[in-house]
Amino acid sequence: MRAVCIHGHFYQPPRENPWLGEVGVQRSAAPYHDWNERVTAECYAPNTAARILDDDGMIEELVNNYARISFTAAPTLFAWLERHRPDIYGAILDADRESRERYGGHGSAIACCYNHVIMPLAARRDKRAQVAWGVRDFASRFGREPEGMWLPETAVDIESLEALAAAGIRFTILAPHQAAGVRAIGEDGWMDVSGGGVETRMPYLCRLPSGRSIAVFFYDGTIARDVAFGDLLSDGRRLADRLTGAFSRERGRPELVHIATDAETYGHHREFGEMALARCLRAIEAHRDIRLTVYGEYLAAHPPTHEALVREETSWSCAHGIERWRGECGCHTGKELGWSQAWRGPLREAIEMVRDALAPRSEEALALLVRDPAEARDNAVDLVLARWSDESVAAFFSRHAPGGIDAEGRRRALSLLEAERQAMLMQTSCGWFFDDITEPGSVQVMRHAKRAMDIARQAFGLDLEARFVEILRRAPVNDPRYATGAEVYDVLVRPAAADLPRIAAGTALYALFGLDHPAAASGIYDVAGDWPYRLNAKERRILGTVRVRCRATGEEALFDAAVCFSGIDRVVIGVREDGGGEAFWTVWESSDPAGAIAGAFSRVYTAPDLSDEERWTIAREIAPGIGDAVCAVYRDAMPTIGALDDLGIPAPGAAVRLLAHARAERLLAMIGEGCPDPGLFYALAEEMRAGSIEPDLAALGEAASRRITFALRAAAARPDDPAPLEEVSRIVGCAKIFPLLLALWESQNICVGMRGHYAEVRERAGRGDGGAERWTEAFGRAAACLGVRVT
């Protein structure tokens, strides 16, 4: 009769380069490569194994929060997790399966409109596609149809609810101020609750003009606000008390206390928020007359007794309805006070111009190629889910062009469908949410718009870019480096574009270092390189051919490519249509290969043309060589440094820095060996401390964390060998000398997973097994070092 549901909206926007299909390095996310990586480390991963601590601060239990809460499975986030963090992705899918057993067959995951478009601002055809793609994406991942669907930013109108109901969605979740009126089913008059006075502890039926209906849950706004912006997550028990104390005094009817927040609150926005959530869930489960539930289970047990009217064009994050995504309403993040959001209107106008110009031309062109353009567009998500594999493309056209379609028609249809996909991605809500048009979300939607415009130009000669830029000239910019949105477009959008020759050039550069190009890794492209000429000396060179095929559009070409690399600031890359091998010999035999490339190839790229991602990748590849070079210089200089020390002559500053680096490298080597001689480690650390030499603590902590994880994996793989566990204790002991900041999340998870084996071995030790006794002692010490309670 009394239940609690906590909903987390797990979402990240599409961040991939629209031409390459991979997320580029984002400097603001440092020390992580990008914001997806960072938020995963701070939120999505910790929630799969949230710690519950005992009174001594030791890890008592690990909880997969996803199995107990309700959560949004946003496609743009889950697609990234599937490819880049399959371990976390798999743990979330497992949690949904577990939740179905816990909640009577109803899973904890709900679907989301595909790429988080503000639905009331979308055209009807896009609303239909957003829902269709969201449903299909969900079903492909979770193996079941979704019961509920999250409306991005809870932005609602009747047409969007119709789209949900038509797709078989049973319920959605809204903020309390989005209710306009309520009444008991069967009554005539409506009670006005537009001031936020709706009773949130029950579901409501929303009848739609089509005759369909959908259930709506209006969450408790006060508690949700205190979780997201207050201090409720400072104590999980306190949060549980707040939720369980929100029931009415009446006992005669079922009640659901429920909240909805951005799920990134639990760990990313609020450090250790996932631990508070886990503690809260455990406290609620301990109640005798209150149970945890999810919306699908509660709705099945307690169908609506009341119906509601919704306030159209409202949302949970804009006090002015949906103005945040189309005008200067005053809503902002609070980070930059006084900044204008007048840029939002022109950006919305520019995006809608592309949308409205592209749609009729695309439908007309597709109608010549497939049986039903609208149905083909809605089903094109199957191509995306399969990364445009040959099998999925064949199956798609077998279904949608049963009369047959030639190779050129297939390429044209794929290009049109890719333009349509990019036109949806360019409407992602994050483009307008933040405080300036220079923000990553705004730049991203402009990049998707450019990709859509590029394809439209190639497919049917429709050139929209000049008009797009002209509209952006009316978008003021807060960042003093730019005057208008048009300048932002020129500097941050145009350079990200990558045609087939540019991808071939990047492929050659990556191949020089034995790496795959991100375009190939993304699955959007097939890239095949043949490199018969390669030189790895002080000046690196590679020459050969590259075949590039875009799976998403069917484009393909063969190129000659050459790279001459003398340093990250001295690189020349040449590309041209395949012309035979004479250009290779010209470059290979030349005493000035960089000049020869510039003369022999039609497309030439130099260091300033490299993207941040290319620079980041190559810099990481050559960085170890810099360290080796420094150590070599130190070895040569060491006798002189020793002589200076004997004579009492101060060593030059550069020599002191060399000495510090070399000693730090020795510490890193010891950690990499598992610290077999802690005494030697301590002695060198003391020597550095006495000489006021500050090592790179971040590098040492990272190395120690990696080695501890390596040792725990070895311990799990060799369950009766105490040596890896003893190594853990040695490394942690050495790390305390500085002290080092250790990343122990994975190691702790492994350690907790070994507790069952510990119980078995301890029984053997109790029977006098000496090997078992040594193992249990080693495990106990290692667990204590990791902060894990062994029983």
mmCIF file of N, CA and C in Angstrom, residues 61-168:
data_model
loop_
_atom_site.group_PDB
_atom_site.id
_atom_site.type_symbol
_atom_site.label_atom_id
_atom_site.label_comp_id
_atom_site.label_asym_id
_atom_site.label_seq_id
_atom_site.Cartn_x
_atom_site.Cartn_y
_atom_site.Cartn_z
ATOM 1 N N GLU A 61 29.470 -3.773 2.003
ATOM 2 C CA GLU A 61 28.649 -4.353 0.934
ATOM 3 C C GLU A 61 28.759 -3.484 -0.306
ATOM 4 N N LEU A 62 28.646 -4.105 -1.480
ATOM 5 C CA LEU A 62 28.556 -3.390 -2.749
ATOM 6 C C LEU A 62 27.140 -3.547 -3.288
ATOM 7 N N VAL A 63 26.559 -2.447 -3.740
ATOM 8 C CA VAL A 63 25.169 -2.461 -4.205
ATOM 9 C C VAL A 63 25.112 -1.911 -5.619
ATOM 10 N N ASN A 64 24.447 -2.632 -6.516
ATOM 11 C CA ASN A 64 24.179 -2.120 -7.857
ATOM 12 C C ASN A 64 22.895 -1.305 -7.782
ATOM 13 N N ASN A 65 23.037 0.005 -7.681
ATOM 14 C CA ASN A 65 21.872 0.872 -7.495
ATOM 15 C C ASN A 65 20.869 0.761 -8.632
ATOM 16 N N TYR A 66 21.354 0.451 -9.834
ATOM 17 C CA TYR A 66 20.460 0.387 -10.992
ATOM 18 C C TYR A 66 19.369 -0.674 -10.814
ATOM 19 N N ALA A 67 19.632 -1.693 -10.006
ATOM 20 C CA ALA A 67 18.660 -2.775 -9.835
ATOM 21 C C ALA A 67 17.529 -2.400 -8.900
ATOM 22 N N ARG A 68 17.667 -1.280 -8.177
ATOM 23 C CA ARG A 68 16.668 -0.929 -7.167
ATOM 24 C C ARG A 68 15.942 0.375 -7.457
ATOM 25 N N ILE A 69 16.523 1.231 -8.301
ATOM 26 C CA ILE A 69 15.866 2.482 -8.648
ATOM 27 C C ILE A 69 15.227 2.364 -10.027
ATOM 28 N N SER A 70 14.447 3.354 -10.397
ATOM 29 C CA SER A 70 13.981 3.520 -11.770
ATOM 30 C C SER A 70 14.979 4.432 -12.471
ATOM 31 N N PHE A 71 15.287 4.138 -13.740
ATOM 32 C CA PHE A 71 16.269 4.993 -14.411
ATOM 33 C C PHE A 71 15.997 5.082 -15.909
ATOM 34 N N THR A 72 16.412 6.207 -16.484
ATOM 35 C CA THR A 72 16.315 6.441 -17.918
ATOM 36 C C THR A 72 17.527 5.831 -18.611
ATOM 37 N N ALA A 73 17.287 5.067 -19.654
ATOM 38 C CA ALA A 73 18.365 4.511 -20.473
ATOM 39 C C ALA A 73 18.452 5.332 -21.755
ATOM 40 N N ALA A 74 19.131 6.474 -21.690
ATOM 41 C CA ALA A 74 19.208 7.383 -22.834
ATOM 42 C C ALA A 74 20.083 6.791 -23.937
ATOM 43 N N PRO A 75 19.589 6.691 -25.166
ATOM 44 C CA PRO A 75 20.332 6.015 -26.238
ATOM 45 C C PRO A 75 21.713 6.588 -26.508
ATOM 46 N N THR A 76 21.859 7.916 -26.493
ATOM 47 C CA THR A 76 23.159 8.488 -26.830
ATOM 48 C C THR A 76 24.218 8.147 -25.796
ATOM 49 N N LEU A 77 23.822 7.983 -24.530
ATOM 50 C CA LEU A 77 24.752 7.549 -23.497
ATOM 51 C C LEU A 77 25.028 6.058 -23.600
ATOM 52 N N PHE A 78 23.976 5.255 -23.758
ATOM 53 C CA PHE A 78 24.155 3.810 -23.732
ATOM 54 C C PHE A 78 24.908 3.307 -24.963
ATOM 55 N N ALA A 79 24.774 3.996 -26.090
ATOM 56 C CA ALA A 79 25.568 3.626 -27.265
ATOM 57 C C ALA A 79 27.053 3.822 -26.981
ATOM 58 N N TRP A 80 27.386 4.914 -26.290
ATOM 59 C CA TRP A 80 28.794 5.166 -25.943
ATOM 60 C C TRP A 80 29.282 4.139 -24.926
ATOM 61 N N LEU A 81 28.492 3.856 -23.902
ATOM 62 C CA LEU A 81 28.893 2.879 -22.898
ATOM 63 C C LEU A 81 29.124 1.508 -23.520
ATOM 64 N N GLU A 82 28.260 1.123 -24.429
ATOM 65 C CA GLU A 82 28.384 -0.200 -25.050
ATOM 66 C C GLU A 82 29.733 -0.361 -25.736
ATOM 67 N N ARG A 83 30.206 0.689 -26.378
ATOM 68 C CA ARG A 83 31.447 0.596 -27.146
ATOM 69 C C ARG A 83 32.684 0.858 -26.308
ATOM 70 N N HIS A 84 32.575 1.759 -25.329
ATOM 71 C CA HIS A 84 33.775 2.194 -24.605
ATOM 72 C C HIS A 84 33.880 1.647 -23.190
ATOM 73 N N ARG A 85 32.751 1.313 -22.562
ATOM 74 C CA ARG A 85 32.786 0.717 -21.231
ATOM 75 C C ARG A 85 31.817 -0.459 -21.180
ATOM 76 N N PRO A 86 32.123 -1.515 -21.936
ATOM 77 C CA PRO A 86 31.201 -2.655 -21.970
ATOM 78 C C PRO A 86 30.993 -3.296 -20.607
ATOM 79 N N ASP A 87 31.961 -3.152 -19.698
ATOM 80 C CA ASP A 87 31.787 -3.710 -18.358
ATOM 81 C C ASP A 87 30.667 -3.003 -17.605
ATOM 82 N N ILE A 88 30.654 -1.674 -17.674
ATOM 83 C CA ILE A 88 29.603 -0.893 -17.004
ATOM 84 C C ILE A 88 28.270 -1.097 -17.716
ATOM 85 N N TYR A 89 28.311 -1.096 -19.031
ATOM 86 C CA TYR A 89 27.104 -1.332 -19.829
ATOM 87 C C TYR A 89 26.475 -2.672 -19.455
ATOM 88 N N GLY A 90 27.302 -3.721 -19.376
ATOM 89 C CA GLY A 90 26.794 -5.046 -19.022
ATOM 90 C C GLY A 90 26.227 -5.091 -17.617
ATOM 91 N N ALA A 91 26.873 -4.368 -16.674
ATOM 92 C CA ALA A 91 26.377 -4.354 -15.297
ATOM 93 C C ALA A 91 25.005 -3.690 -15.212
ATOM 94 N N ILE A 92 24.764 -2.687 -16.049
ATOM 95 C CA ILE A 92 23.470 -2.003 -16.038
ATOM 96 C C ILE A 92 22.388 -2.910 -16.635
ATOM 97 N N LEU A 93 22.720 -3.601 -17.726
ATOM 98 C CA LEU A 93 21.749 -4.543 -18.296
ATOM 99 C C LEU A 93 21.432 -5.660 -17.305
ATOM 100 N N ASP A 94 22.461 -6.148 -16.608
ATOM 101 C CA ASP A 94 22.235 -7.174 -15.582
ATOM 102 C C ASP A 94 21.317 -6.650 -14.483
ATOM 103 N N ALA A 95 21.504 -5.378 -14.119
ATOM 104 C CA ALA A 95 20.672 -4.787 -13.070
ATOM 105 C C ALA A 95 19.209 -4.747 -13.484
ATOM 106 N N ASP A 96 18.941 -4.435 -14.747
ATOM 107 C CA ASP A 96 17.549 -4.420 -15.208
ATOM 108 C C ASP A 96 16.946 -5.815 -15.143
ATOM 109 N N ARG A 97 17.728 -6.832 -15.513
ATOM 110 C CA ARG A 97 17.226 -8.207 -15.411
ATOM 111 C C ARG A 97 16.946 -8.573 -13.953
ATOM 112 N N GLU A 98 17.847 -8.156 -13.071
ATOM 113 C CA GLU A 98 17.636 -8.416 -11.640
ATOM 114 C C GLU A 98 16.387 -7.702 -11.134
ATOM 115 N N SER A 99 16.177 -6.480 -11.600
ATOM 116 C CA SER A 99 15.023 -5.710 -11.134
ATOM 117 C C SER A 99 13.711 -6.362 -11.547
ATOM 118 N N ARG A 100 13.697 -7.043 -12.674
ATOM 119 C CA ARG A 100 12.471 -7.708 -13.117
ATOM 120 C C ARG A 100 12.080 -8.830 -12.158
ATOM 121 N N GLU A 101 13.067 -9.481 -11.590
ATOM 122 C CA GLU A 101 12.774 -10.502 -10.582
ATOM 123 C C GLU A 101 12.293 -9.859 -9.286
ATOM 124 N N ARG A 102 12.852 -8.711 -8.960
ATOM 125 C CA ARG A 102 12.492 -8.038 -7.707
ATOM 126 C C ARG A 102 11.130 -7.371 -7.802
ATOM 127 N N TYR A 103 10.782 -6.851 -8.983
ATOM 128 C CA TYR A 103 9.583 -6.031 -9.116
ATOM 129 C C TYR A 103 8.517 -6.689 -10.004
ATOM 130 N N GLY A 104 8.349 -7.980 -9.837
ATOM 131 C CA GLY A 104 7.225 -8.672 -10.471
ATOM 132 C C GLY A 104 7.227 -8.616 -11.982
ATOM 133 N N GLY A 105 8.403 -8.689 -12.587
ATOM 134 C CA GLY A 105 8.491 -8.694 -14.040
ATOM 135 C C GLY A 105 8.635 -7.324 -14.667
ATOM 136 N N HIS A 106 8.642 -6.289 -13.864
ATOM 137 C CA HIS A 106 8.758 -4.921 -14.368
ATOM 138 C C HIS A 106 10.188 -4.433 -14.163
ATOM 139 N N GLY A 107 10.844 -4.032 -15.257
ATOM 140 C CA GLY A 107 12.243 -3.619 -15.173
ATOM 141 C C GLY A 107 12.413 -2.210 -14.656
ATOM 142 N N SER A 108 13.625 -1.932 -14.164
ATOM 143 C CA SER A 108 13.926 -0.608 -13.611
ATOM 144 C C SER A 108 14.208 0.416 -14.696
ATOM 145 N N ALA A 109 14.589 -0.029 -15.893
ATOM 146 C CA ALA A 109 14.932 0.910 -16.966
ATOM 147 C C ALA A 109 13.687 1.361 -17.721
ATOM 148 N N ILE A 110 13.680 2.637 -18.112
ATOM 149 C CA ILE A 110 12.662 3.141 -19.036
ATOM 150 C C ILE A 110 13.374 3.772 -20.225
ATOM 151 N N ALA A 111 12.655 3.949 -21.298
ATOM 152 C CA ALA A 111 13.233 4.478 -22.529
ATOM 153 C C ALA A 111 13.299 6.001 -22.497
ATOM 154 N N CYS A 112 13.901 6.558 -23.557
ATOM 155 C CA CYS A 112 14.016 8.014 -23.691
ATOM 156 C C CYS A 112 13.900 8.370 -25.159
ATOM 157 N N CYS A 113 13.309 9.511 -25.457
ATOM 158 C CA CYS A 113 13.317 10.000 -26.835
ATOM 159 C C CYS A 113 14.769 10.027 -27.318
ATOM 160 N N TYR A 114 14.988 9.645 -28.558
ATOM 161 C CA TYR A 114 16.295 9.171 -29.004
ATOM 162 C C TYR A 114 17.472 10.072 -28.634
ATOM 163 N N ASN A 115 17.459 11.329 -29.062
ATOM 164 C CA ASN A 115 18.632 12.167 -28.769
ATOM 165 C C ASN A 115 18.270 13.450 -28.029
ATOM 166 N N HIS A 116 17.262 13.307 -27.133
ATOM 167 C CA HIS A 116 16.977 14.383 -26.177
ATOM 168 C C HIS A 116 16.587 15.689 -26.858
ATOM 169 N N VAL A 117 15.678 15.577 -27.798
ATOM 170 C CA VAL A 117 15.102 16.758 -28.447
ATOM 171 C C VAL A 117 14.006 17.325 -27.554
ATOM 172 N N ILE A 118 13.892 18.650 -27.487
ATOM 173 C CA ILE A 118 12.769 19.272 -26.784
ATOM 174 C C ILE A 118 11.525 19.025 -27.637
ATOM 175 N N MET A 119 10.713 18.085 -27.208
ATOM 176 C CA MET A 119 9.655 17.569 -28.073
ATOM 177 C C MET A 119 8.629 18.622 -28.515
ATOM 178 N N PRO A 120 8.185 19.538 -27.656
ATOM 179 C CA PRO A 120 7.235 20.530 -28.141
ATOM 180 C C PRO A 120 7.784 21.428 -29.257
ATOM 181 N N LEU A 121 9.117 21.515 -29.366
ATOM 182 C CA LEU A 121 9.722 22.335 -30.416
ATOM 183 C C LEU A 121 10.021 21.526 -31.672
ATOM 184 N N ALA A 122 9.776 20.230 -31.638
ATOM 185 C CA ALA A 122 10.069 19.366 -32.779
ATOM 186 C C ALA A 122 8.883 19.305 -33.733
ATOM 187 N N ALA A 123 9.185 19.101 -35.016
ATOM 188 C CA ALA A 123 8.134 18.865 -35.997
ATOM 189 C C ALA A 123 7.486 17.515 -35.723
ATOM 190 N N ARG A 124 6.243 17.342 -36.184
ATOM 191 C CA ARG A 124 5.528 16.101 -35.898
ATOM 192 C C ARG A 124 6.304 14.884 -36.395
ATOM 193 N N ARG A 125 6.905 14.950 -37.574
ATOM 194 C CA ARG A 125 7.643 13.808 -38.122
ATOM 195 C C ARG A 125 8.853 13.475 -37.250
ATOM 196 N N ASP A 126 9.461 14.501 -36.643
ATOM 197 C CA ASP A 126 10.604 14.257 -35.764
ATOM 198 C C ASP A 126 10.156 13.673 -34.431
ATOM 199 N N LYS A 127 9.006 14.097 -33.934
ATOM 200 C CA LYS A 127 8.476 13.489 -32.716
ATOM 201 C C LYS A 127 8.243 11.999 -32.915
ATOM 202 N N ARG A 128 7.649 11.670 -34.040
ATOM 203 C CA ARG A 128 7.397 10.265 -34.339
ATOM 204 C C ARG A 128 8.707 9.488 -34.402
ATOM 205 N N ALA A 129 9.709 10.050 -35.079
ATOM 206 C CA ALA A 129 10.993 9.353 -35.210
ATOM 207 C C ALA A 129 11.715 9.258 -33.876
ATOM 208 N N GLN A 130 11.682 10.307 -33.080
ATOM 209 C CA GLN A 130 12.355 10.291 -31.780
ATOM 210 C C GLN A 130 11.806 9.180 -30.892
ATOM 211 N N VAL A 131 10.498 9.007 -30.918
ATOM 212 C CA VAL A 131 9.882 7.954 -30.103
ATOM 213 C C VAL A 131 10.182 6.583 -30.698
ATOM 214 N N ALA A 132 10.029 6.453 -32.009
ATOM 215 C CA ALA A 132 10.275 5.163 -32.652
ATOM 216 C C ALA A 132 11.725 4.714 -32.446
ATOM 217 N N TRP A 133 12.662 5.627 -32.613
ATOM 218 C CA TRP A 133 14.071 5.290 -32.436
ATOM 219 C C TRP A 133 14.369 4.974 -30.970
ATOM 220 N N GLY A 134 13.755 5.731 -30.054
ATOM 221 C CA GLY A 134 13.975 5.470 -28.635
ATOM 222 C C GLY A 134 13.463 4.101 -28.221
ATOM 223 N N VAL A 135 12.289 3.714 -28.722
ATOM 224 C CA VAL A 135 11.715 2.411 -28.397
ATOM 225 C C VAL A 135 12.581 1.294 -28.964
ATOM 226 N N ARG A 136 12.988 1.441 -30.231
ATOM 227 C CA ARG A 136 13.770 0.382 -30.870
ATOM 228 C C ARG A 136 15.151 0.242 -30.220
ATOM 229 N N ASP A 137 15.768 1.361 -29.888
ATOM 230 C CA ASP A 137 17.072 1.317 -29.225
ATOM 231 C C ASP A 137 16.954 0.594 -27.889
ATOM 232 N N PHE A 138 15.925 0.930 -27.130
ATOM 233 C CA PHE A 138 15.713 0.305 -25.822
ATOM 234 C C PHE A 138 15.516 -1.200 -25.957
ATOM 235 N N ALA A 139 14.646 -1.604 -26.860
ATOM 236 C CA ALA A 139 14.333 -3.028 -27.013
ATOM 237 C C ALA A 139 15.566 -3.820 -27.433
ATOM 238 N N SER A 140 16.412 -3.231 -28.268
ATOM 239 C CA SER A 140 17.603 -3.940 -28.735
ATOM 240 C C SER A 140 18.599 -4.156 -27.609
ATOM 241 N N ARG A 141 18.586 -3.273 -26.624
ATOM 242 C CA ARG A 141 19.547 -3.382 -25.514
ATOM 243 C C ARG A 141 19.002 -4.233 -24.370
ATOM 244 N N PHE A 142 17.769 -4.024 -24.003
ATOM 245 C CA PHE A 142 17.225 -4.652 -22.799
ATOM 246 C C PHE A 142 16.411 -5.909 -23.082
ATOM 247 N N GLY A 143 16.188 -6.205 -24.352
ATOM 248 C CA GLY A 143 15.483 -7.437 -24.687
ATOM 249 C C GLY A 143 14.027 -7.429 -24.297
ATOM 250 N N ARG A 144 13.429 -6.275 -24.172
ATOM 251 C CA ARG A 144 12.004 -6.164 -23.839
ATOM 252 C C ARG A 144 11.499 -4.814 -24.327
ATOM 253 N N GLU A 145 10.220 -4.679 -24.442
ATOM 254 C CA GLU A 145 9.632 -3.400 -24.832
ATOM 255 C C GLU A 145 9.586 -2.475 -23.622
ATOM 256 N N PRO A 146 9.798 -1.194 -23.806
ATOM 257 C CA PRO A 146 9.745 -0.275 -22.661
ATOM 258 C C PRO A 146 8.310 -0.010 -22.218
ATOM 259 N N GLU A 147 8.127 0.083 -20.911
ATOM 260 C CA GLU A 147 6.817 0.459 -20.387
ATOM 261 C C GLU A 147 6.671 1.971 -20.300
ATOM 262 N N GLY A 148 7.766 2.637 -19.944
ATOM 263 C CA GLY A 148 7.726 4.085 -19.796
ATOM 264 C C GLY A 148 8.736 4.753 -20.692
ATOM 265 N N MET A 149 8.568 6.058 -20.886
ATOM 266 C CA MET A 149 9.522 6.833 -21.679
ATOM 267 C C MET A 149 9.680 8.214 -21.063
ATOM 268 N N TRP A 150 10.946 8.643 -20.993
ATOM 269 C CA TRP A 150 11.273 9.963 -20.459
ATOM 270 C C TRP A 150 11.188 10.994 -21.573
ATOM 271 N N LEU A 151 10.446 12.063 -21.333
ATOM 272 C CA LEU A 151 10.429 13.201 -22.243
ATOM 273 C C LEU A 151 11.601 14.121 -21.878
ATOM 274 N N PRO A 152 12.499 14.425 -22.805
ATOM 275 C CA PRO A 152 13.673 15.234 -22.487
ATOM 276 C C PRO A 152 13.296 16.535 -21.787
ATOM 277 N N GLU A 153 13.980 16.779 -20.652
ATOM 278 C CA GLU A 153 13.706 17.943 -19.814
ATOM 279 C C GLU A 153 12.252 17.968 -19.346
ATOM 280 N N THR A 154 11.572 16.836 -19.426
ATOM 281 C CA THR A 154 10.138 16.658 -19.179
ATOM 282 C C THR A 154 9.291 17.674 -19.967
ATOM 283 N N ALA A 155 9.842 18.180 -21.065
ATOM 284 C CA ALA A 155 9.113 19.138 -21.899
ATOM 285 C C ALA A 155 7.955 18.409 -22.586
ATOM 286 N N VAL A 156 6.727 18.924 -22.419
ATOM 287 C CA VAL A 156 5.554 18.159 -22.815
ATOM 288 C C VAL A 156 4.586 18.997 -23.629
ATOM 289 N N ASP A 157 3.940 18.335 -24.567
ATOM 290 C CA ASP A 157 2.732 18.847 -25.212
ATOM 291 C C ASP A 157 1.892 17.640 -25.606
ATOM 292 N N ILE A 158 0.658 17.882 -26.002
ATOM 293 C CA ILE A 158 -0.266 16.782 -26.277
ATOM 294 C C ILE A 158 0.210 15.947 -27.457
ATOM 295 N N GLU A 159 0.758 16.593 -28.477
ATOM 296 C CA GLU A 159 1.221 15.861 -29.650
ATOM 297 C C GLU A 159 2.330 14.874 -29.278
ATOM 298 N N SER A 160 3.199 15.254 -28.346
ATOM 299 C CA SER A 160 4.262 14.344 -27.902
ATOM 300 C C SER A 160 3.684 13.172 -27.116
ATOM 301 N N LEU A 161 2.705 13.443 -26.260
ATOM 302 C CA LEU A 161 2.062 12.359 -25.522
ATOM 303 C C LEU A 161 1.335 11.415 -26.472
ATOM 304 N N GLU A 162 0.779 11.945 -27.520
ATOM 305 C CA GLU A 162 0.136 11.102 -28.538
ATOM 306 C C GLU A 162 1.177 10.171 -29.178
ATOM 307 N N ALA A 163 2.348 10.707 -29.463
ATOM 308 C CA ALA A 163 3.405 9.894 -30.076
ATOM 309 C C ALA A 163 3.822 8.763 -29.141
ATOM 310 N N LEU A 164 3.923 9.057 -27.844
ATOM 311 C CA LEU A 164 4.276 8.026 -26.866
ATOM 312 C C LEU A 164 3.192 6.947 -26.808
ATOM 313 N N ALA A 165 1.944 7.385 -26.684
ATOM 314 C CA ALA A 165 0.847 6.422 -26.557
ATOM 315 C C ALA A 165 0.716 5.561 -27.812
ATOM 316 N N ALA A 166 0.915 6.163 -28.978
ATOM 317 C CA ALA A 166 0.813 5.413 -30.231
ATOM 318 C C ALA A 166 1.885 4.335 -30.319
ATOM 319 N N ALA A 167 3.009 4.562 -29.661
ATOM 320 C CA ALA A 167 4.101 3.588 -29.671
ATOM 321 C C ALA A 167 3.955 2.540 -28.577
ATOM 322 N N GLY A 168 2.873 2.585 -27.820
ATOM 323 C CA GLY A 168 2.640 1.589 -26.783
ATOM 324 C C GLY A 168 3.241 1.933 -25.436
#
